[in-house]
Tab-separated table of C-alpha atoms in Angstrom:
chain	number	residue	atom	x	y	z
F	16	UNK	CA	-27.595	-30.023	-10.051
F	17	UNK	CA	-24.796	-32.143	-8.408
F	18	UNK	CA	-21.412	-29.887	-8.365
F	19	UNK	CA	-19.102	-30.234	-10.022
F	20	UNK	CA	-20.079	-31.888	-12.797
F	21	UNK	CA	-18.667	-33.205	-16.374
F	22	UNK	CA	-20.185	-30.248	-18.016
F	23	UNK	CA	-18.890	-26.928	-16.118
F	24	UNK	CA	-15.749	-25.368	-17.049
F	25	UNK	CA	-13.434	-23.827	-14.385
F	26	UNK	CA	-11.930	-20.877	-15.348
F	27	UNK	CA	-8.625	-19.428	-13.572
F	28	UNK	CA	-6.306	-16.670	-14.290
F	29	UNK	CA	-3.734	-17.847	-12.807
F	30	UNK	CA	-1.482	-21.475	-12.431
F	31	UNK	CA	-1.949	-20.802	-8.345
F	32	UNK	CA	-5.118	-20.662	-8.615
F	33	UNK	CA	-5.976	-23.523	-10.917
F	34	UNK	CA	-3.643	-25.652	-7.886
F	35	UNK	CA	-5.494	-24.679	-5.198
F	36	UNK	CA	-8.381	-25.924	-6.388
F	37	UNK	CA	-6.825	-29.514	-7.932
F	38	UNK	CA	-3.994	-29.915	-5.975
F	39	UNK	CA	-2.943	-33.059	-8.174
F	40	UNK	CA	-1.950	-31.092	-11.121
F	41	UNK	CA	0.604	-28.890	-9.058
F	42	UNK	CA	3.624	-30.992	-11.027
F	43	UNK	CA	1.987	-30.636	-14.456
F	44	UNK	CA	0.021	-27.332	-14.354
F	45	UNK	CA	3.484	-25.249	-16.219
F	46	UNK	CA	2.220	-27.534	-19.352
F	47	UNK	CA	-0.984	-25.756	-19.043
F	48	UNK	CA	-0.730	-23.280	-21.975
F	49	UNK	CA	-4.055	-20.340	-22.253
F	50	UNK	CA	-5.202	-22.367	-25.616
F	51	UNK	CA	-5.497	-26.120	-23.554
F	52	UNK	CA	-8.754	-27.123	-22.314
F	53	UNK	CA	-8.145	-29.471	-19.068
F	54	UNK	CA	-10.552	-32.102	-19.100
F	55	UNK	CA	-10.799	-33.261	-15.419
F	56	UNK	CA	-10.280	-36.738	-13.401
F	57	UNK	CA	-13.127	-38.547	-12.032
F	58	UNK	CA	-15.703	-36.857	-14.132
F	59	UNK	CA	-15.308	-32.817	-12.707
F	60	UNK	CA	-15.688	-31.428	-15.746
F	61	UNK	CA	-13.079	-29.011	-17.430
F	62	UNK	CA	-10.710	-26.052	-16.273
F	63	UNK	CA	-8.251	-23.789	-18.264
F	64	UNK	CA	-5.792	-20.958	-17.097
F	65	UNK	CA	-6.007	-18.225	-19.498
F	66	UNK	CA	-3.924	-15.529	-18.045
F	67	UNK	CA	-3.746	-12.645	-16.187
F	68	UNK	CA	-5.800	-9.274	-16.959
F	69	UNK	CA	-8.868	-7.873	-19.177
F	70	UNK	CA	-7.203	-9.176	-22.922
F	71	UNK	CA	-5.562	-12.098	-22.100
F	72	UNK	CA	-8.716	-13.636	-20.388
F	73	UNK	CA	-11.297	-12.480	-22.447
F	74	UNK	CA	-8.942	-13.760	-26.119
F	75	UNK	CA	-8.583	-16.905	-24.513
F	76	UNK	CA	-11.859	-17.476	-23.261
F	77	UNK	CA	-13.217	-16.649	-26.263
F	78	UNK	CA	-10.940	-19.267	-28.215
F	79	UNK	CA	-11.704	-21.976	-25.481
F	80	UNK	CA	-15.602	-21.424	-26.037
F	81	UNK	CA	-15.268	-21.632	-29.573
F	82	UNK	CA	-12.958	-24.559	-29.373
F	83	UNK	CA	-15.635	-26.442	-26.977
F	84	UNK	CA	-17.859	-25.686	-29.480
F	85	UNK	CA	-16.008	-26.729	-32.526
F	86	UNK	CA	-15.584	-30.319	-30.380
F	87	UNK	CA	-19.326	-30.135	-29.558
F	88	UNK	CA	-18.194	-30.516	-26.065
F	89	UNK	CA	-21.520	-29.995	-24.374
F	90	UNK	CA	-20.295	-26.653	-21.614
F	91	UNK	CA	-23.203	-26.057	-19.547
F	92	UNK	CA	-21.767	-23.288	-17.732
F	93	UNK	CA	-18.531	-21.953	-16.896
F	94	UNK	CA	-17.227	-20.402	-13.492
F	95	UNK	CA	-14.860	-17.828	-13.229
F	96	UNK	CA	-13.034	-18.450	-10.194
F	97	UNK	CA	-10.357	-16.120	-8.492
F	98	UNK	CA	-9.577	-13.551	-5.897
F	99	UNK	CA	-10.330	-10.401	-5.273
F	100	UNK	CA	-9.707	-7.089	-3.570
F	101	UNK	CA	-12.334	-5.725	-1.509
F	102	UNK	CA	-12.935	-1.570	-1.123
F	103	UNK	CA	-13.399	-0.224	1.982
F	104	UNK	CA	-16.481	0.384	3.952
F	105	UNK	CA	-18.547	-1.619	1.790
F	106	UNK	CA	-18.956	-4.399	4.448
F	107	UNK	CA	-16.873	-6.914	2.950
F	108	UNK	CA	-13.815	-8.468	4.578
F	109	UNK	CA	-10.597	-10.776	3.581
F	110	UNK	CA	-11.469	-14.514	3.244
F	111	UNK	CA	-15.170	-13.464	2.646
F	112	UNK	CA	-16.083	-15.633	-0.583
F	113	UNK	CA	-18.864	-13.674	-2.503
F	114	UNK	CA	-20.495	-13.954	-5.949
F	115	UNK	CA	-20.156	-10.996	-8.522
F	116	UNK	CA	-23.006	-10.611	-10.153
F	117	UNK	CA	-22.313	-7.114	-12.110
F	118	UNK	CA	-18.925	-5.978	-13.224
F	119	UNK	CA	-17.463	-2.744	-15.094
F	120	UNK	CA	-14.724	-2.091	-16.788
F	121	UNK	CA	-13.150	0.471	-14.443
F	122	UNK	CA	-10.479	2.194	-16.820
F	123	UNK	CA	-12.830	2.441	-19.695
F	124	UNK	CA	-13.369	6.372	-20.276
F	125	UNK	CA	-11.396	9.715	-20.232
F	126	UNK	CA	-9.678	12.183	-17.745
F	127	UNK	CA	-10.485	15.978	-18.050
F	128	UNK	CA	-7.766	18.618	-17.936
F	129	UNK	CA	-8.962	19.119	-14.390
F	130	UNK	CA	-8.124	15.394	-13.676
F	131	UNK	CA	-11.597	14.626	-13.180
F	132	UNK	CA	-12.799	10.710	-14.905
F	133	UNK	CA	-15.607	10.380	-16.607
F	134	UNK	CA	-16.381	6.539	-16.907
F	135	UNK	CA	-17.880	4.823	-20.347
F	136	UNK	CA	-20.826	2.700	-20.080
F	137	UNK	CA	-19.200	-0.706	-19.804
F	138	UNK	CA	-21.694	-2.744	-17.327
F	139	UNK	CA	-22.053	-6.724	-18.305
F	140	UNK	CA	-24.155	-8.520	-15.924
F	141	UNK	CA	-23.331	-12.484	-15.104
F	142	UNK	CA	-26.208	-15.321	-15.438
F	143	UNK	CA	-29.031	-14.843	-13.051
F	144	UNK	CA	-27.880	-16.664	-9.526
F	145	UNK	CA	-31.135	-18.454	-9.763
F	146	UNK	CA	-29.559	-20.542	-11.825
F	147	UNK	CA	-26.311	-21.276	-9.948
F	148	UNK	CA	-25.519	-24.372	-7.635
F	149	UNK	CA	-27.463	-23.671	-4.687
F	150	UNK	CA	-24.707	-23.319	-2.472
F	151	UNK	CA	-23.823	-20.422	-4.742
F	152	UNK	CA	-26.869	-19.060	-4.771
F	153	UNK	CA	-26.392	-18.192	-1.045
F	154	UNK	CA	-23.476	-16.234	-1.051
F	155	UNK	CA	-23.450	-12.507	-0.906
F	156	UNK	CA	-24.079	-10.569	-4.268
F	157	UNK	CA	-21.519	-7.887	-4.959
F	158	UNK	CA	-20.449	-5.668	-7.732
F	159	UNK	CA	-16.867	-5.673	-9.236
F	160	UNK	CA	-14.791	-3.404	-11.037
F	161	UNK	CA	-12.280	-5.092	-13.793
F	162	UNK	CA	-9.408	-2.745	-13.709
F	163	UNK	CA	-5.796	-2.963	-15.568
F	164	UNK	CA	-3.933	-1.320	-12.878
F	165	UNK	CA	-4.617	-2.935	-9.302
F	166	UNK	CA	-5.609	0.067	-6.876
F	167	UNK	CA	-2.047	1.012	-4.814
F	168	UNK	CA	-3.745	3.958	-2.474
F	169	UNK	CA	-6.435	5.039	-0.605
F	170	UNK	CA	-7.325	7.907	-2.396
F	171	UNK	CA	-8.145	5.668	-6.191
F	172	UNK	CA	-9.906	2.794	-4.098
F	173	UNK	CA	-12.287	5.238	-2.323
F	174	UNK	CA	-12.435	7.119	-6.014
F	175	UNK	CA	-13.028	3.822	-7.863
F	176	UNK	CA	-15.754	2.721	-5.373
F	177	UNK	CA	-17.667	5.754	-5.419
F	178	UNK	CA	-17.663	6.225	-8.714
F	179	UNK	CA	-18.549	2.794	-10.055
F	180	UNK	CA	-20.380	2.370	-6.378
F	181	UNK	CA	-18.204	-0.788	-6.562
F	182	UNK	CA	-17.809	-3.652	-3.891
F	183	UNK	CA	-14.708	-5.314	-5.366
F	184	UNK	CA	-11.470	-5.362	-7.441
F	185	UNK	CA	-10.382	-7.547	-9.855
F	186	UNK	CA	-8.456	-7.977	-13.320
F	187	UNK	CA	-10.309	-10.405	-15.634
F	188	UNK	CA	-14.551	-10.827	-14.283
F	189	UNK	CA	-15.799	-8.294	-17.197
F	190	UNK	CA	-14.295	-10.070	-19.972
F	191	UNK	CA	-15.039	-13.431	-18.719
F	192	UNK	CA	-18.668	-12.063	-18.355
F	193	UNK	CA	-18.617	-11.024	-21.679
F	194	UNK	CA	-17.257	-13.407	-23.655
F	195	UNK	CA	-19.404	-16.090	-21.792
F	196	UNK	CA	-22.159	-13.897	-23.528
F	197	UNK	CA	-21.155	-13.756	-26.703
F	198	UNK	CA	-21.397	-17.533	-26.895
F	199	UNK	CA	-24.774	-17.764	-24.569
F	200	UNK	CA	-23.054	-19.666	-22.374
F	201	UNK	CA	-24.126	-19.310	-18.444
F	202	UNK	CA	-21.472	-17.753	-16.501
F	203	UNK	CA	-20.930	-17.149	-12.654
F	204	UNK	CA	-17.664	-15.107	-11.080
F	205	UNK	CA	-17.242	-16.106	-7.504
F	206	UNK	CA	-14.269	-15.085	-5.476
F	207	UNK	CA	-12.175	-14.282	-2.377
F	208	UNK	CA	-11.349	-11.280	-0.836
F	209	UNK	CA	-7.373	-11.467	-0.559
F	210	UNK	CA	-6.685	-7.917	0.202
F	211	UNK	CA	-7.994	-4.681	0.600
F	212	UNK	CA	-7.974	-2.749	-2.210
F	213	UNK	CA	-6.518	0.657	-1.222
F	214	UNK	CA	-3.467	1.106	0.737
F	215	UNK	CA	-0.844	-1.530	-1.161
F	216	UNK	CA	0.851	-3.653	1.671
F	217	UNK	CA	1.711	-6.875	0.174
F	218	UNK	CA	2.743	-8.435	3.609
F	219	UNK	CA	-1.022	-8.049	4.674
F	220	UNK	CA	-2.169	-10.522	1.953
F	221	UNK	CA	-3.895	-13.080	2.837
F	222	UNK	CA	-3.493	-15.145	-1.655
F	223	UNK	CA	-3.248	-18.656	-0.080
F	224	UNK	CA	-5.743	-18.621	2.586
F	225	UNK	CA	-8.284	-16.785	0.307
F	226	UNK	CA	-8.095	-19.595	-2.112
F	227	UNK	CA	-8.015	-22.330	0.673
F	228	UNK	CA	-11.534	-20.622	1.409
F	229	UNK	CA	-12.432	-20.178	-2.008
F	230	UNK	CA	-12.131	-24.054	-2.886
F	231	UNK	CA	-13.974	-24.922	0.332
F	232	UNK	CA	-16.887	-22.843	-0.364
F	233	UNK	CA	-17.124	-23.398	-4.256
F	234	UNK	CA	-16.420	-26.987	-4.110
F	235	UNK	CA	-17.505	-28.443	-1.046
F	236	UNK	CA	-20.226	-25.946	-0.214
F	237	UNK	CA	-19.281	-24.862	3.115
C-alpha cells in the first residue's frame, strides 16, 4: 500500500508529537481539541491528539472511531505513534524506532502485605505486522508495558521488565490497542526510544531527536 494514505489515521498523545510529524500545523495545533478529527493536506489521511495516559487515550479514541464511523469515513487502519522508554538490558537503545506488537497494562493488579505485585491478565495484542506498510514490517518487534506512573528508578524498571518480561515503557499503547479492537479496526504502535526507563534524568532525554527519527522512519521509510 502507498504510505500514507487518505485512509490511515495518525494517532498522537501529545501536541509535540502531532508537530513533529506535520510541521505545518505547529501555529494551529492548540485548536486541536481530543474530540477533533484532523483531516490532512494533500491527501495523508487523518490525525488526532487525544491526550496523555491510559483514560484519556483510550475515551477519546474510542469517540474518534465511533465518530469516523458515524461519518462513514472509510479508516483503514490507525497508527499509534509516540515515544517511548526503553528498559535496560533488553538490547534496545535511544533513537531506536521499533514496533510494539504486545502491550500490558503494567499497574493493573494488587500489592501483598509483603510488597510483593501480583499482575492481572491485561495482554492486548496489535494487528498482525504482516499487514503493516512494509517498511514497518521491518522494524524490530518489542513488547510494551502501558503504565500510569513513568518508571523514576532502577529498582521498578528492572521490576517492571522482569515481571511483564517487557521491552518498553509507555503511557497510552494498551488502550489504543484496545479500543482499535473494539471497533475491528487494524492498529499498529510504533515508537522511539527517548529515554531509558529507570534512573529519571531528564537532561539525558533525547524527546526531539526521538521524534525527528520517528517521522523519518514512519513516514519516509528510512
Amino acid at each position: 500500500m502507498a504510505f500514507p494514505d487518505k485512509s490511515c489515521l495518525f494517532a498522537f498523545a501529545t501536541p509535540a508529537e502531532f508537530i513533529a510529524f506535520f510541521p505545518e500545523y505547529e501555529t494551529t495545533a492548540d485548536e486541536f481539541t481530543p474530540d477533533k478529527l484532523i483531516e490532512l493536506s494533500e491527501g495523508r489521511g487523518y490525525a488526532c491528539i487525544l491526550g496523555l495516559g491510559i483514560l484519556s487515550f483510550a475515551t477519546n479514541l474510542t469517540y474518534m472511531l465511533g465518530l469516523v464511523r458515524q461519518r462513514a469515513i472509510p479508516i483503514s487502519s490507525v497508527f499509534i505513534l509516540g515515544v517511548c522508554g526503553a528498559y535496560p538490558n533488553r538490547g534496545i537503545d535511544p533513537l531506536d524506532v521499533v514496533r510494539v506488537d504486545t502491550e500490558f497494562v503494567g499497574d493493573l493488579g494488587y500489592q501483598d502485605a509483603d510488597g510483593s505485585f501480583y499482575p492481572f491478565p491485561s495482554t492486548v495484542r496489535a494487528t498482525d505486522s504482516s499487514q503493516a506498510p512494509l517498511h514497518l514490517q521491518r522494524l524490530k518487534s518489542v513488547v510494551g508495558l502501558t503504565v500510569n506512573r513513568c518508571t523514576g528508578t532502577e529498582e521498578l524498571g528492572f521490576l517492571r521488565s522482569r515481571t511483564f518480561d517487557a521491552d518498553i515503557e509507555n503511557m497510552e499503547g494498551a488502550a489504543g490497542i484496545a479500543a482499535c479492537m473494539a471497533y475491528r479496526v487494524p492498529v499498529f504502535e510504533i515508537r522511539a526510544v527517548c529515554n531509558m526507563a529507570s534512573t529519571r534524568d531528564r537532561a539525558s532525554w533525547k524527546f526531539n531527536e526521538a521524534l525527528a527519527a520517528l517521522r523519518k522512519c514512519v513516514m519516509c521509510g528510512e
